[in-house]
Coordinates of N, CA and C in Angstrom, one line a residue:
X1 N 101.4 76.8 -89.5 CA 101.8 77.0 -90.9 C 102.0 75.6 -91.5
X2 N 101.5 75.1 -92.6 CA 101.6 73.9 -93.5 C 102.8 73.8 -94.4
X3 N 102.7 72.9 -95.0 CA 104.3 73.0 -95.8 C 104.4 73.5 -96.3
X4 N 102.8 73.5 -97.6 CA 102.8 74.7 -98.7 C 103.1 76.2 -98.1
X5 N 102.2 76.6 -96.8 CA 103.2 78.0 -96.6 C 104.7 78.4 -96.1
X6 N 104.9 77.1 -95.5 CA 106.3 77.3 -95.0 C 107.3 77.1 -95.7
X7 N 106.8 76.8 -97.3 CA 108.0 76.5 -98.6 C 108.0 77.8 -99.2
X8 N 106.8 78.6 -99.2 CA 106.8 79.9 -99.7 C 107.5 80.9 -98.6
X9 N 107.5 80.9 -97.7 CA 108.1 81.5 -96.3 C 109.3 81.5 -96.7
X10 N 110.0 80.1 -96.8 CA 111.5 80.2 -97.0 C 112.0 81.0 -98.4
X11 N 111.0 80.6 -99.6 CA 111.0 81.2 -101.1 C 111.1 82.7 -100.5
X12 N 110.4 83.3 -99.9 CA 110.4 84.5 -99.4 C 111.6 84.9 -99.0
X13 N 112.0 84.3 -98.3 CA 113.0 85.0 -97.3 C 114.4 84.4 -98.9
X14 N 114.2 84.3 -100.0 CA 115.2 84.1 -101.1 C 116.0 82.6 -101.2
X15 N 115.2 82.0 -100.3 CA 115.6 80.1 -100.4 C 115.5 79.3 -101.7
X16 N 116.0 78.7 -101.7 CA 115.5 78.2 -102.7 C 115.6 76.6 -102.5
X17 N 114.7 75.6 -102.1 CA 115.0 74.6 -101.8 C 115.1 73.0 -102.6
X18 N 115.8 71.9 -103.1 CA 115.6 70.8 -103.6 C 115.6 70.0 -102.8
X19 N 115.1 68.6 -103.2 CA 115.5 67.6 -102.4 C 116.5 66.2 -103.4
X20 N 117.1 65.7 -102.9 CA 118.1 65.0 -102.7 C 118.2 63.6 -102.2
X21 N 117.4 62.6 -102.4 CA 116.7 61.5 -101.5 C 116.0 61.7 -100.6
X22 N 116.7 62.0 -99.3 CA 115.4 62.8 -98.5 C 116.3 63.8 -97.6
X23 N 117.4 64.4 -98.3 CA 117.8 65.7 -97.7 C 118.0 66.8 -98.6
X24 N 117.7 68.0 -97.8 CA 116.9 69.1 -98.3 C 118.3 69.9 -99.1
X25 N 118.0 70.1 -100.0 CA 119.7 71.4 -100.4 C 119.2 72.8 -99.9
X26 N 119.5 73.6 -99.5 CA 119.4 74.8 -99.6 C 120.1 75.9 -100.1
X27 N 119.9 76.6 -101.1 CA 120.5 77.6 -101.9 C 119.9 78.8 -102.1
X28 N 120.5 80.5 -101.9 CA 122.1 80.6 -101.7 C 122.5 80.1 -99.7
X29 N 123.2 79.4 -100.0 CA 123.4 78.9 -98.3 C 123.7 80.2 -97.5
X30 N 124.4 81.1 -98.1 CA 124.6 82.2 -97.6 C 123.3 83.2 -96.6
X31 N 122.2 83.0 -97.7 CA 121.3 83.9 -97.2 C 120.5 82.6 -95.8
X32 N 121.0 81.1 -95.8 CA 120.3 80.1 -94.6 C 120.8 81.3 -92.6
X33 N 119.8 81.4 -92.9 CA 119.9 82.0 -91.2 C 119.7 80.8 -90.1
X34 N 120.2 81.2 -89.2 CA 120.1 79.9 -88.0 C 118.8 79.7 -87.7
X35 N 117.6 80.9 -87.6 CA 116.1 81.2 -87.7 C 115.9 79.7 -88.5
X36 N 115.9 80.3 -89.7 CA 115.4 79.0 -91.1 C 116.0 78.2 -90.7
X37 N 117.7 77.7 -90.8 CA 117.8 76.3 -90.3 C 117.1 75.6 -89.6
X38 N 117.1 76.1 -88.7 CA 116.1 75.2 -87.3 C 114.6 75.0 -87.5
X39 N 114.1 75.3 -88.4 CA 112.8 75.6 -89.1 C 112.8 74.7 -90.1
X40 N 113.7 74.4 -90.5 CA 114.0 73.5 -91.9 C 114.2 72.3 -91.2
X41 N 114.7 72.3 -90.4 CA 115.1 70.9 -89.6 C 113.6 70.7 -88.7
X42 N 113.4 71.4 -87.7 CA 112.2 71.0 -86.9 C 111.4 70.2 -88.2
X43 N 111.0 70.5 -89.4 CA 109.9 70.1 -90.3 C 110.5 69.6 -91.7
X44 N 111.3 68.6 -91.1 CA 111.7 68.7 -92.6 C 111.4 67.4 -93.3
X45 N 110.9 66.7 -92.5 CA 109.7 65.3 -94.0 C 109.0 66.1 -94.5
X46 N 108.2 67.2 -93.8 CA 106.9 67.8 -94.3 C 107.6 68.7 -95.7
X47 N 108.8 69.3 -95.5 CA 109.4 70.1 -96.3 C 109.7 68.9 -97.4
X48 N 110.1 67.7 -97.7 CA 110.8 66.7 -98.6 C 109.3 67.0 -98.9
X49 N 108.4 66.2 -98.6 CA 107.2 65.6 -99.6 C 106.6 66.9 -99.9
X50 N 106.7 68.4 -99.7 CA 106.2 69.2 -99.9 C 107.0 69.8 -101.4
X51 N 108.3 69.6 -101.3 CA 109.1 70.5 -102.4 C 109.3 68.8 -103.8
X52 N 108.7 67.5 -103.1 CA 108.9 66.8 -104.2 C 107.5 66.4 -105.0
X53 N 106.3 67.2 -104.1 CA 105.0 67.2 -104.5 C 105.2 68.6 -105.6
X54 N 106.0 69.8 -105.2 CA 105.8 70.7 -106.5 C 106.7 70.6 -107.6
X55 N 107.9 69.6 -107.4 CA 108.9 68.7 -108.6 C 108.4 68.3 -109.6
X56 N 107.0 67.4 -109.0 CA 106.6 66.7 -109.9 C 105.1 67.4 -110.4
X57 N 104.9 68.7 -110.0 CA 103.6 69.9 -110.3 C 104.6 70.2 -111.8
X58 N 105.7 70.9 -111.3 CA 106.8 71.8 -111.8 C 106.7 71.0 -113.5
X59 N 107.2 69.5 -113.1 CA 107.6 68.5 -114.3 C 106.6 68.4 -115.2
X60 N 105.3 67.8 -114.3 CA 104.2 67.8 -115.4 C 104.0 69.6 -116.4
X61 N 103.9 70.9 -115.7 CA 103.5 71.3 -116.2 C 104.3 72.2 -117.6
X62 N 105.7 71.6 -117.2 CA 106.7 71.6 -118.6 C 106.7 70.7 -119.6
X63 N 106.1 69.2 -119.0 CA 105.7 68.2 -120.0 C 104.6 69.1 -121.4
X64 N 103.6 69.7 -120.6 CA 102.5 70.1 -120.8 C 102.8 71.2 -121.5
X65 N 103.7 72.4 -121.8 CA 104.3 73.6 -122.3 C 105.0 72.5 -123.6
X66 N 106.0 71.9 -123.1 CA 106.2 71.3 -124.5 C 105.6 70.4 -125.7
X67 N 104.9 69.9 -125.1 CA 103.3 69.5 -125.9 C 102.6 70.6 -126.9
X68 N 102.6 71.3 -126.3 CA 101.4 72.8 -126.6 C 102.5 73.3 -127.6
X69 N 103.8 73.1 -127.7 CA 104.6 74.3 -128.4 C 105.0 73.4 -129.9
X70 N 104.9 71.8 -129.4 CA 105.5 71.1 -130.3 C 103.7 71.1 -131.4
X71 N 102.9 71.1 -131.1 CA 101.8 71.1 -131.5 C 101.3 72.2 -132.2
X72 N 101.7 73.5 -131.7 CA 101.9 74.7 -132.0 C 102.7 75.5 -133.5
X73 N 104.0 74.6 -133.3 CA 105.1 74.9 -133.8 C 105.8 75.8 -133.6
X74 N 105.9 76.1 -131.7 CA 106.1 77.7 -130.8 C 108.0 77.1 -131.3
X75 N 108.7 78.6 -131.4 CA 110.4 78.4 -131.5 C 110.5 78.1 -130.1
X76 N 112.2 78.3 -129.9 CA 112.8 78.0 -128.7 C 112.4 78.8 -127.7
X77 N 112.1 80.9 -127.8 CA 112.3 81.4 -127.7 C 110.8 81.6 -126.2
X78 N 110.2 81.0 -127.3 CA 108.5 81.2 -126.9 C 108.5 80.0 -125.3
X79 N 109.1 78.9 -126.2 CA 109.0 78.0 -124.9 C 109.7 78.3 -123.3
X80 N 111.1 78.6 -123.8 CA 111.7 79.0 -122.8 C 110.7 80.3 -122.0
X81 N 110.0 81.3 -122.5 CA 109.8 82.1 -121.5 C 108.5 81.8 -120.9
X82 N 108.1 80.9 -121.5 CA 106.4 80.1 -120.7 C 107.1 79.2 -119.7
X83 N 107.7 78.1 -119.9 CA 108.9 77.6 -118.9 C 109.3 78.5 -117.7
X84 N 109.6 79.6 -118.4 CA 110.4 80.6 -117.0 C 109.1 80.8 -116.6
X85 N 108.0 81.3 -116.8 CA 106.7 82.3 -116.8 C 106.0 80.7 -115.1
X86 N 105.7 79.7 -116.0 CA 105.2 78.5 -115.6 C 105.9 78.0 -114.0
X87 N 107.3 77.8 -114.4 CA 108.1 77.8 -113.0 C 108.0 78.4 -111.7
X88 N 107.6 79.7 -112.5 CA 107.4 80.8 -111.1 C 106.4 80.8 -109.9
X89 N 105.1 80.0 -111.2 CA 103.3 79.8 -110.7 C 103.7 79.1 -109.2
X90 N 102.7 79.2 -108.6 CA 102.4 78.4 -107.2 C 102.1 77.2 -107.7
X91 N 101.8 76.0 -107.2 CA 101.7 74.7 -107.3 C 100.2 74.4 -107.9
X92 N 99.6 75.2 -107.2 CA 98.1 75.4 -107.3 C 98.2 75.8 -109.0
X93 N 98.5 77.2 -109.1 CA 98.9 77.2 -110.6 C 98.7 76.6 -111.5
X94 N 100.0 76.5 -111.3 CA 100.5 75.1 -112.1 C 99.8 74.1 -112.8
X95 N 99.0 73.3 -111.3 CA 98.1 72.5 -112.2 C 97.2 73.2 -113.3
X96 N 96.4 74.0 -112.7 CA 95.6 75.0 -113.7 C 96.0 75.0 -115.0
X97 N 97.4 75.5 -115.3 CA 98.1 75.7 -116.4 C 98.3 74.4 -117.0
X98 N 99.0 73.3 -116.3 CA 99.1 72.1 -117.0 C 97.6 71.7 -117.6
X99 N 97.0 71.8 -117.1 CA 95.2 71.5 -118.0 C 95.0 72.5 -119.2
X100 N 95.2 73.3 -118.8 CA 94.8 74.4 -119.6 C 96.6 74.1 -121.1
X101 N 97.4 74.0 -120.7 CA 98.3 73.5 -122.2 C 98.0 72.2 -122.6
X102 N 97.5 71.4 -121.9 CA 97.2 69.8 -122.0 C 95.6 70.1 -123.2
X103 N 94.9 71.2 -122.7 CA 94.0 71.4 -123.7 C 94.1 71.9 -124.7
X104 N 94.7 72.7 -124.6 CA 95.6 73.8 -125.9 C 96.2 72.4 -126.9
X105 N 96.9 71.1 -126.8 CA 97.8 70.1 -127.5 C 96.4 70.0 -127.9
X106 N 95.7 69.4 -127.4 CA 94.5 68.3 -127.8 C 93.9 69.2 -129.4
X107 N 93.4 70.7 -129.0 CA 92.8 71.3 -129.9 C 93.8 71.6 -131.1
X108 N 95.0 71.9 -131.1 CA 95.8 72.3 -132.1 C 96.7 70.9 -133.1
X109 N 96.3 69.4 -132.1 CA 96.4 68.7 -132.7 C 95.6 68.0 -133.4
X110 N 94.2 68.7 -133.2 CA 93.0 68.0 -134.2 C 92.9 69.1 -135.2
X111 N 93.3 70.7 -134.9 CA 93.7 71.3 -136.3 C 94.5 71.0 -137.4
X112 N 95.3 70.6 -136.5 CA 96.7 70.1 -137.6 C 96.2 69.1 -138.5
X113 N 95.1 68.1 -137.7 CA 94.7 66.6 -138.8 C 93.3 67.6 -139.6
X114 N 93.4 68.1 -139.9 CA 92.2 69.1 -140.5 C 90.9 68.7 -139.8
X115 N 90.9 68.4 -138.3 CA 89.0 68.2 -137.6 C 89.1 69.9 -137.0
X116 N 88.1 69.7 -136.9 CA 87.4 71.3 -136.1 C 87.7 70.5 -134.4
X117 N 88.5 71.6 -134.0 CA 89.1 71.5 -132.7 C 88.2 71.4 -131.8
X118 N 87.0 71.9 -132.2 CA 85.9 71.9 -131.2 C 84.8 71.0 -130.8
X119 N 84.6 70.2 -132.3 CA 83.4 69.4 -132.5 C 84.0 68.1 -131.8
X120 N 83.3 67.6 -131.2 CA 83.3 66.3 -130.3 C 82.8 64.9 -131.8
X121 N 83.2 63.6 -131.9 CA 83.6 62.9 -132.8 C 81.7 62.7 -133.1
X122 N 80.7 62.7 -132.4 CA 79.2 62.6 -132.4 C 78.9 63.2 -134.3
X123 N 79.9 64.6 -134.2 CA 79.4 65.4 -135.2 C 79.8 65.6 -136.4
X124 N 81.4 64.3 -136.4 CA 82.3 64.4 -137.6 C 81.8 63.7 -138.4

């Protein structure tokens, strides 16, 4: 099993993990079984660069939601639940999504300058 499935494994079992310089939090500690601990420990560089590789998935693709909303002129209400919606995505996702709102800014901010969001500069 790789880190990507062994971070979903533990997400499964209701983990929730951060990292901390290079020690892991786990929350609710309650639900940490001695199983997982030892599993978290046997692997746990793989686990750091694995949950600080989807931190920074996670970050860009909120960068990218608030781009799209500020360009948009989406309320609070809209953002927060693409945020929650986006959070939830796999890593893989994610990126998907961050391109896909990264493209959404680009076109809604050449609307806003009155260009056709679609025509490439050859045709303006």
């Amino acid at each position: 099993m790789g880190a990507p499935d062994l971070l979903r494994y533990l997400n499964g079992l209701g983990l929730s993990l951060r990292v901390d310089g290079d020690s892991i939090i786990v929350t609710p500690a309650a639900k940490l079984t001695g199983g997982a601990r030892e599993l978290i420990r046997s692997r746990r560089q793989e686990l750091v660069e694995q949950v600080k590789a989807v931190s920074l998935t996670t970050d860009a693709l909120i960068d990218a939601i608030h781009a799209a909303c500020d360009a948009r002129g989406d309320d609070d209400a809209n953002r927060r639940a693409l945020v929650e919606e986006g959070s939830a995505l796999s890593p893989e996702e994610q990126a998907d999504m961050t391109q896909h709102f990264c493209e959404v800014t680009r076109l809604w901010r050449r609307a806003n300058h009155g260009l056709s969001p679609t025509a490439t500069r050859d045709t303006q």
